Amino acid sequence: MLDNVRAAVAHRPKQPLDIETLSLDNLFPGEVLVEMKAAGICHTDLTLFDGSRAWTDYPLVLGHEGAGVVAETGPGVTSVRAGDHVILGAIPECGECPACRSTRLTNLCDTFFKPYPRRPFSLDGRPVRAFVELGTFSSHAVVRETQVCKIRSDAPLDVVCCMGCAGATGLGAAAFTAQVTPGSTVVVFGLGGIGTNVIDGARICGATRIIGVDTNPAKEKTARIAGLTDFVNPKDIAGDLVGHLREITKGGADYAFECVGSAQLWTQAVECTRIGWGTAVMVGIPPSSHETIAFRTRSILEGRRIMGCYIGNVKTRSQLPELVDWYMDGRLSLDQLVSARIPLEQINEGFAELKAGNVLRSVVQF
Ligand code: ZN
Ligand code: ZN
C-alpha cells in the first residue's frame, strides 16, 4: 500500500482537475507498480472532463501517455523487473489471444474489450477509476503487465513518454496501418501531436509530397520540421477544399489521414484520395463512437480503401521498442512535439494551452 500518491483527478465534468493525495493498493498477480517520470497531455484526456464526451465514471485519474521506472512487480510478472524503464500503453498486449498471436494487422488485444474491474487508486477509502486502466497523471500507478512496455534505458523518458499515444498513433497509422509506399502523395488533416507524427511516419516511409490541412497557421512550422511539403489552410481556399486538394495532387492523394476526429473532415479525407488505390485512414477519435459518416457510394466503387486504427495498430509491448529506436536513431522530430515541461500542479494550465492550440504536447514531469 502506498499512501502519498499525487495525482490529477477529475471529479465531475466541466470542472478543472484537482491535485489529490491518493492511496495505491498492493499489487495483484500480473500487476506492476510504476514510478511515473513523465506524462503527455493528450486531447483525449481533455474530452473526458471538458464535457465534450459523455463520461460518467468519476472520480477519474486521467492520463494515458506516460513513461516511468518499474518500482515493484507482482506475482507472475516476467517481462519487466524493478528498475526497468517502461512506456505505458492504453491497449494491452496479452500475447495469447487470437489478435495478439495473429500476424495480421491489429493491436486490438481481446482483453482490451473485457472489463477490468480493478481500482488500485483510492481517495479516503473510496475507489478511483484510472482512465484506460493507466492514470498516468499520477506519481505512481499500478497497471497490468500487459500494458507495460520495457524500453532501452538510454531513451529520455520526458520525450518518449509521448510514444505511448501520439507517437504510436501517428507513426503507426502511416507506417503500420496504411504502409505508405515510397514516392506517395499524402494529405494529413489536423497538424497537432498525432498529425505531426503521421508526417514523420509518412516521410520515413518515403512519401515525397506531404500536404497538411489545418485552420491554425501556427501549426505549419512544426509540421514542416517533421516533413511537411505543402500547407493548406481551409480558410484561405476560395472554392471547396476537396476540389483544391484534388487539383494540387493532380487527381487525388494516394493516402489521406484524418487526425482530428471530425465526421465532416473524414468525408473530405475519403473524397480527396485518388480513384483506383486512394487510401483514407481514420486516426482521430470523434467525441461519440456512434456518430455516422457519409461519403458517396461511388467513392468506394472507384476502388478507394478505408481504414482505421486505435493507437496506429501498434502492439504495445512488442512493437513500441522499435519506434523508440527510430527516435534514438534521429529519424523522428519527436523532440519538437514537447512544447513545454510542467509540474503536476500546473496541469490545468497545460490543458488550457492544448485547447488554445498553443502547444503540441505539454509533458508533466514528476
Ligand atoms: Zn492520446
Ligand atoms: Zn491479446
Coordinates of C-alpha atoms and ligand atoms in Angstrom, one line a residue:
M1 CA 0.0 0.0 0.0
L2 CA 1.3 3.4 -1.0
D3 CA -0.2 6.4 0.7
N4 CA 1.4 9.5 -0.7
V5 CA 0.4 9.3 -4.4
R6 CA -0.1 12.7 -6.0
A7 CA -2.5 12.6 -8.9
A8 CA -4.7 14.8 -11.1
V9 CA -8.3 13.8 -10.6
A10 CA -11.4 14.7 -12.5
H11 CA -14.4 14.7 -10.0
R12 CA -17.1 15.8 -12.5
P13 CA -17.4 17.2 -16.0
K14 CA -16.7 20.8 -16.8
Q15 CA -14.5 21.4 -13.8
P16 CA -10.7 21.7 -13.6
L17 CA -8.7 18.8 -12.3
D18 CA -7.9 18.6 -8.6
I19 CA -4.5 17.5 -7.4
E20 CA -5.2 14.9 -4.8
T21 CA -3.3 12.6 -2.5
L22 CA -4.4 9.1 -3.3
S23 CA -3.6 5.6 -2.0
L24 CA -2.5 2.8 -4.2
D25 CA -3.4 -0.8 -3.4
N26 CA -0.9 -3.7 -3.1
L27 CA -0.1 -5.5 -6.3
F28 CA -2.2 -8.3 -7.5
P29 CA -0.7 -11.1 -9.6
G30 CA 0.3 -9.8 -13.1
E31 CA 0.5 -6.2 -11.9
V32 CA 3.3 -3.7 -11.9
L33 CA 4.0 -0.6 -9.7
V34 CA 5.4 2.1 -11.9
E35 CA 7.0 5.3 -10.6
M36 CA 5.9 7.8 -13.2
K37 CA 8.6 10.1 -14.6
A38 CA 6.7 11.9 -17.4
A39 CA 3.2 12.0 -18.9
G40 CA 2.0 13.8 -22.0
I41 CA -1.2 15.8 -22.1
C42 CA -3.4 14.4 -24.9
H43 CA -6.6 15.8 -26.4
T44 CA -8.4 12.6 -25.5
D45 CA -7.9 13.3 -21.8
L46 CA -9.4 16.8 -22.3
T47 CA -12.6 15.3 -23.8
L48 CA -13.2 13.3 -20.6
F49 CA -13.7 16.3 -18.4
D50 CA -14.5 19.3 -20.6
G51 CA -18.0 18.0 -21.3
S52 CA -17.5 17.1 -25.0
R53 CA -17.8 13.4 -24.3
A54 CA -20.5 11.6 -22.4
W55 CA -18.5 10.2 -19.5
T56 CA -20.0 9.5 -16.1
D57 CA -17.4 7.3 -14.2
Y58 CA -15.9 9.8 -11.8
P59 CA -13.7 10.3 -9.9
L60 CA -11.2 9.6 -12.6
V61 CA -7.4 9.8 -12.7
L62 CA -6.6 11.0 -16.2
G63 CA -3.6 10.4 -18.4
H64 CA -2.9 7.6 -20.9
E65 CA 0.6 8.7 -22.2
G66 CA 3.3 8.0 -19.8
A67 CA 6.8 6.7 -19.0
G68 CA 8.5 5.7 -15.8
V69 CA 10.5 3.2 -13.9
V70 CA 9.3 -0.1 -12.6
A71 CA 9.3 0.1 -8.7
E72 CA 7.9 -3.4 -7.9
T73 CA 6.4 -6.3 -9.7
G74 CA 3.5 -8.6 -8.6
P75 CA 3.5 -12.4 -8.6
G76 CA 3.8 -13.9 -12.0
V77 CA 5.2 -10.9 -13.8
T78 CA 8.1 -12.0 -16.1
S79 CA 8.6 -9.3 -18.8
V80 CA 9.7 -6.5 -16.5
R81 CA 11.5 -6.1 -13.2
A82 CA 12.3 -3.3 -10.8
G83 CA 14.5 -0.6 -12.4
D84 CA 13.3 -1.2 -16.0
H85 CA 12.3 1.8 -18.0
V86 CA 8.8 1.5 -19.4
I87 CA 6.2 3.2 -21.6
L88 CA 2.6 2.6 -20.6
G89 CA 0.1 1.6 -23.3
A90 CA -3.6 2.2 -23.5
I91 CA -4.2 -1.1 -25.3
P92 CA -2.9 -4.2 -23.5
E93 CA -1.0 -6.9 -25.4
C94 CA -1.6 -10.2 -23.6
G95 CA 0.4 -12.1 -26.2
E96 CA -2.0 -15.0 -26.0
C97 CA -5.4 -14.1 -27.6
P98 CA -6.1 -14.6 -31.3
A99 CA -5.4 -10.9 -32.1
C100 CA -2.1 -10.9 -30.2
R101 CA -0.9 -14.1 -31.8
S102 CA -2.0 -13.2 -35.3
T103 CA 0.4 -11.7 -37.8
R104 CA -2.5 -9.8 -39.3
L105 CA -2.5 -6.1 -38.8
T106 CA -4.2 -5.3 -35.5
N107 CA -3.3 -4.3 -32.0
L108 CA -6.8 -4.9 -30.6
C109 CA -6.0 -7.5 -27.9
D110 CA -9.1 -9.3 -26.7
T111 CA -8.5 -8.2 -23.2
F112 CA -8.9 -4.5 -24.2
F113 CA -12.6 -5.1 -24.6
K114 CA -13.1 -7.1 -21.4
P115 CA -13.9 -5.0 -18.3
Y116 CA -11.1 -4.9 -15.8
P117 CA -12.8 -4.1 -12.5
R118 CA -9.7 -3.4 -10.5
R119 CA -9.5 0.1 -8.9
P120 CA -6.0 0.3 -7.4
F121 CA -6.3 4.1 -6.7
S122 CA -8.4 5.2 -3.8
L123 CA -9.3 8.5 -2.1
D124 CA -10.3 8.4 1.5
G125 CA -11.1 4.7 1.1
R126 CA -13.3 5.3 -2.0
P127 CA -12.1 3.6 -5.2
V128 CA -11.0 5.9 -8.0
R129 CA -11.1 4.9 -11.7
A130 CA -8.0 5.2 -13.8
F131 CA -8.5 6.1 -17.5
V132 CA -7.8 3.1 -19.7
E133 CA -6.6 1.4 -16.5
L134 CA -3.5 3.6 -16.5
G135 CA -3.9 7.0 -14.9
T136 CA -0.5 8.5 -15.9
F137 CA -1.1 11.9 -14.3
S138 CA 0.0 10.3 -11.1
S139 CA 3.3 10.0 -9.3
H140 CA 2.8 6.2 -9.2
A141 CA 0.4 3.8 -10.9
V142 CA -0.5 0.1 -10.5
V143 CA -1.0 -1.3 -14.0
R144 CA -1.3 -4.7 -15.7
E145 CA 2.0 -6.1 -17.0
T146 CA 0.2 -6.4 -20.4
Q147 CA 0.1 -2.6 -20.6
V148 CA 3.8 -2.1 -19.8
C149 CA 6.4 -2.0 -22.5
K150 CA 10.1 -2.3 -21.5
I151 CA 12.3 0.1 -23.4
R152 CA 16.0 0.8 -23.7
S153 CA 17.3 2.7 -20.6
D154 CA 19.1 5.5 -22.6
A155 CA 15.9 6.9 -24.1
P156 CA 14.8 10.2 -22.4
L157 CA 11.5 9.5 -20.6
D158 CA 10.3 13.1 -20.9
V159 CA 10.2 12.7 -24.7
V160 CA 9.5 9.1 -25.3
C161 CA 6.5 9.2 -22.9
C162 CA 4.7 10.7 -25.9
M163 CA 5.3 7.4 -27.8
G164 CA 2.5 5.8 -25.8
C165 CA -0.2 7.7 -27.6
A166 CA 0.7 10.4 -30.1
G167 CA 3.9 8.8 -31.3
A168 CA 2.5 5.3 -31.8
T169 CA -0.8 6.6 -33.1
G170 CA 0.7 8.8 -35.8
L171 CA 3.7 6.7 -36.8
G172 CA 1.7 3.5 -36.7
A173 CA -1.1 5.0 -38.8
A174 CA 1.4 5.8 -41.6
A175 CA 3.9 3.0 -41.3
F176 CA 1.9 0.1 -39.9
T177 CA -1.7 0.7 -40.9
A178 CA -1.5 2.4 -44.3
Q179 CA 2.0 1.2 -45.1
V180 CA 2.7 4.3 -47.1
T181 CA 4.8 3.5 -50.2
P182 CA 7.8 5.4 -51.4
G183 CA 7.0 8.3 -53.8
S184 CA 3.5 8.7 -52.5
T185 CA 1.5 11.9 -52.0
V186 CA -0.1 12.1 -48.6
V187 CA -2.7 14.5 -47.1
V188 CA -2.9 15.0 -43.3
F189 CA -5.9 16.6 -41.8
G190 CA -5.0 18.2 -38.4
L191 CA -1.4 19.1 -37.5
G192 CA -1.4 18.5 -33.8
G193 CA 0.6 15.9 -31.9
I194 CA -0.9 13.0 -33.9
G195 CA -0.8 14.7 -37.3
T196 CA 2.9 15.6 -36.8
N197 CA 3.7 12.0 -36.1
V198 CA 1.8 10.9 -39.2
I199 CA 4.0 13.2 -41.2
D200 CA 7.1 11.8 -39.6
G201 CA 5.9 8.3 -40.4
A202 CA 5.0 9.1 -44.0
R203 CA 8.4 10.7 -44.5
I204 CA 10.2 7.7 -43.1
C205 CA 8.2 5.5 -45.5
G206 CA 9.4 7.6 -48.4
A207 CA 6.4 9.8 -49.2
T208 CA 7.6 12.6 -51.4
R209 CA 4.8 15.0 -51.0
I210 CA 3.1 15.6 -47.7
I211 CA 0.2 18.1 -47.6
G212 CA -1.0 19.3 -44.2
V213 CA -4.5 20.8 -43.7
D214 CA -5.1 22.9 -40.6
T215 CA -7.0 26.1 -39.8
N216 CA -4.3 27.2 -37.4
P217 CA -1.4 28.7 -39.4
A218 CA 0.9 28.4 -36.3
K219 CA 1.0 24.6 -36.8
E220 CA 2.8 24.9 -40.2
K221 CA 6.2 25.5 -38.7
T222 CA 6.5 22.3 -36.6
A223 CA 4.8 20.2 -39.3
R224 CA 7.5 21.4 -41.8
I225 CA 10.2 20.2 -39.4
A226 CA 8.5 16.8 -39.4
G227 CA 8.5 16.7 -43.2
L228 CA 5.5 18.7 -44.5
T229 CA 5.9 19.9 -48.1
D230 CA 2.7 21.9 -48.5
F231 CA 0.5 23.7 -46.0
V232 CA -3.2 24.3 -46.8
N233 CA -5.4 26.5 -44.6
P234 CA -9.1 25.8 -45.5
K235 CA -9.9 29.4 -44.6
D236 CA -7.7 30.6 -47.4
I237 CA -9.3 28.4 -50.1
A238 CA -12.0 30.2 -52.1
G239 CA -13.7 27.1 -53.5
D240 CA -14.2 23.7 -51.9
L241 CA -11.3 22.1 -50.0
V242 CA -11.7 18.7 -51.7
G243 CA -11.6 20.2 -55.1
H244 CA -8.5 22.2 -54.2
L245 CA -6.7 19.1 -52.8
R246 CA -7.6 17.1 -55.9
E247 CA -6.2 19.8 -58.1
I248 CA -2.9 20.2 -56.3
T249 CA -2.4 16.4 -56.2
K250 CA -3.4 16.1 -59.9
G251 CA -6.4 13.9 -59.3
G252 CA -6.2 12.9 -55.7
A253 CA -3.8 11.8 -52.9
D254 CA -2.5 8.3 -52.6
Y255 CA -3.2 8.5 -48.8
A256 CA -5.2 10.7 -46.5
F257 CA -5.2 10.7 -42.7
E258 CA -7.9 12.3 -40.6
C259 CA -6.3 13.2 -37.3
V260 CA -8.9 15.4 -35.7
G261 CA -11.9 13.1 -35.1
S262 CA -14.4 15.1 -37.2
A263 CA -17.1 13.4 -39.3
Q264 CA -17.0 16.2 -41.8
L265 CA -13.2 16.0 -42.2
W266 CA -13.4 12.2 -42.6
T267 CA -15.7 12.7 -45.6
Q268 CA -13.2 15.1 -47.1
A269 CA -10.3 12.7 -46.3
V270 CA -12.0 9.9 -48.3
E271 CA -13.0 12.2 -51.2
C272 CA -9.6 13.8 -51.6
T273 CA -7.9 10.5 -52.4
R274 CA -7.5 9.3 -56.0
I275 CA -9.5 6.6 -57.7
G276 CA -8.1 3.1 -58.0
W277 CA -6.0 2.9 -54.9
G278 CA -6.6 6.0 -52.7
T279 CA -6.5 5.0 -49.0
A280 CA -8.1 7.0 -46.3
V281 CA -7.2 6.3 -42.7
M282 CA -9.3 7.3 -39.7
V283 CA -6.9 8.2 -36.9
G284 CA -8.7 10.9 -34.8
I285 CA -11.2 9.9 -32.3
P286 CA -14.7 11.5 -32.6
P287 CA -16.5 12.7 -29.4
S288 CA -19.1 9.9 -30.0
S289 CA -18.3 6.5 -31.3
H290 CA -21.9 6.2 -32.6
E291 CA -21.5 9.1 -35.0
T292 CA -22.2 8.2 -38.6
I293 CA -20.0 9.4 -41.5
A294 CA -21.1 10.0 -45.1
F295 CA -19.5 9.7 -48.5
R296 CA -20.6 8.9 -52.0
T297 CA -21.1 5.1 -52.7
R298 CA -19.1 5.8 -55.9
S299 CA -16.1 6.8 -53.8
I300 CA -15.8 3.1 -52.7
L301 CA -16.8 1.6 -56.0
E302 CA -14.0 3.6 -57.5
G303 CA -11.5 1.5 -55.6
R304 CA -10.7 3.7 -52.6
R305 CA -9.8 1.9 -49.4
I306 CA -11.0 2.9 -46.0
M307 CA -9.0 2.0 -42.9
G308 CA -9.0 3.0 -39.2
C309 CA -6.9 2.3 -36.2
Y310 CA -6.6 2.8 -32.5
I311 CA -3.0 3.8 -31.5
G312 CA -1.9 3.2 -35.0
N313 CA -2.3 -0.6 -34.8
V314 CA 1.0 -0.6 -32.8
K315 CA 1.2 -3.5 -30.4
T316 CA 2.1 -2.1 -27.0
R317 CA 4.7 -4.4 -25.8
S318 CA 6.3 -6.0 -28.9
Q319 CA 6.3 -3.0 -31.3
L320 CA 6.8 0.2 -29.3
P321 CA 10.6 -0.5 -28.7
E322 CA 11.2 -0.3 -32.5
L323 CA 9.6 3.2 -32.6
V324 CA 11.8 4.2 -29.7
D325 CA 14.8 3.0 -31.8
W326 CA 13.6 5.3 -34.6
Y327 CA 13.7 8.2 -32.3
M328 CA 17.1 7.3 -30.8
D329 CA 18.5 6.9 -34.3
G330 CA 17.5 10.5 -35.0
R331 CA 14.8 9.7 -37.5
L332 CA 11.9 11.4 -35.8
S333 CA 11.0 15.0 -35.0
L334 CA 9.6 14.0 -31.6
D335 CA 11.7 16.5 -29.6
Q336 CA 9.8 19.4 -31.0
L337 CA 6.5 17.8 -30.0
V338 CA 7.3 18.5 -26.4
S339 CA 6.5 22.2 -26.3
A340 CA 6.5 22.5 -22.5
R341 CA 7.5 20.6 -19.4
I342 CA 5.4 21.4 -16.4
P343 CA 4.9 20.1 -12.8
L344 CA 1.7 18.2 -12.0
E345 CA 0.4 21.3 -10.1
Q346 CA 0.2 23.2 -13.5
I347 CA -1.8 20.5 -15.3
N348 CA -4.9 22.7 -15.8
E349 CA -2.7 25.4 -17.5
G350 CA -1.3 22.6 -19.7
F351 CA -4.8 21.6 -20.8
A352 CA -5.7 25.3 -21.4
E353 CA -2.6 25.6 -23.7
L354 CA -3.5 22.5 -25.6
K355 CA -7.1 23.7 -26.1
A356 CA -5.9 27.1 -27.3
G357 CA -3.7 25.3 -29.9
N358 CA -0.5 26.9 -28.4
V359 CA 1.3 23.6 -27.8
L360 CA 1.6 20.2 -29.5
R361 CA 2.3 18.5 -26.2
S362 CA 2.9 19.6 -22.6
V363 CA 4.6 17.0 -20.6
V364 CA 4.0 16.6 -16.9
Q365 CA 7.2 15.8 -15.1
F366 CA 7.3 14.1 -11.7
Ligands
ZN1 ZN -4.0 10.2 -26.5
ZN2 ZN -4.2 -10.2 -26.5

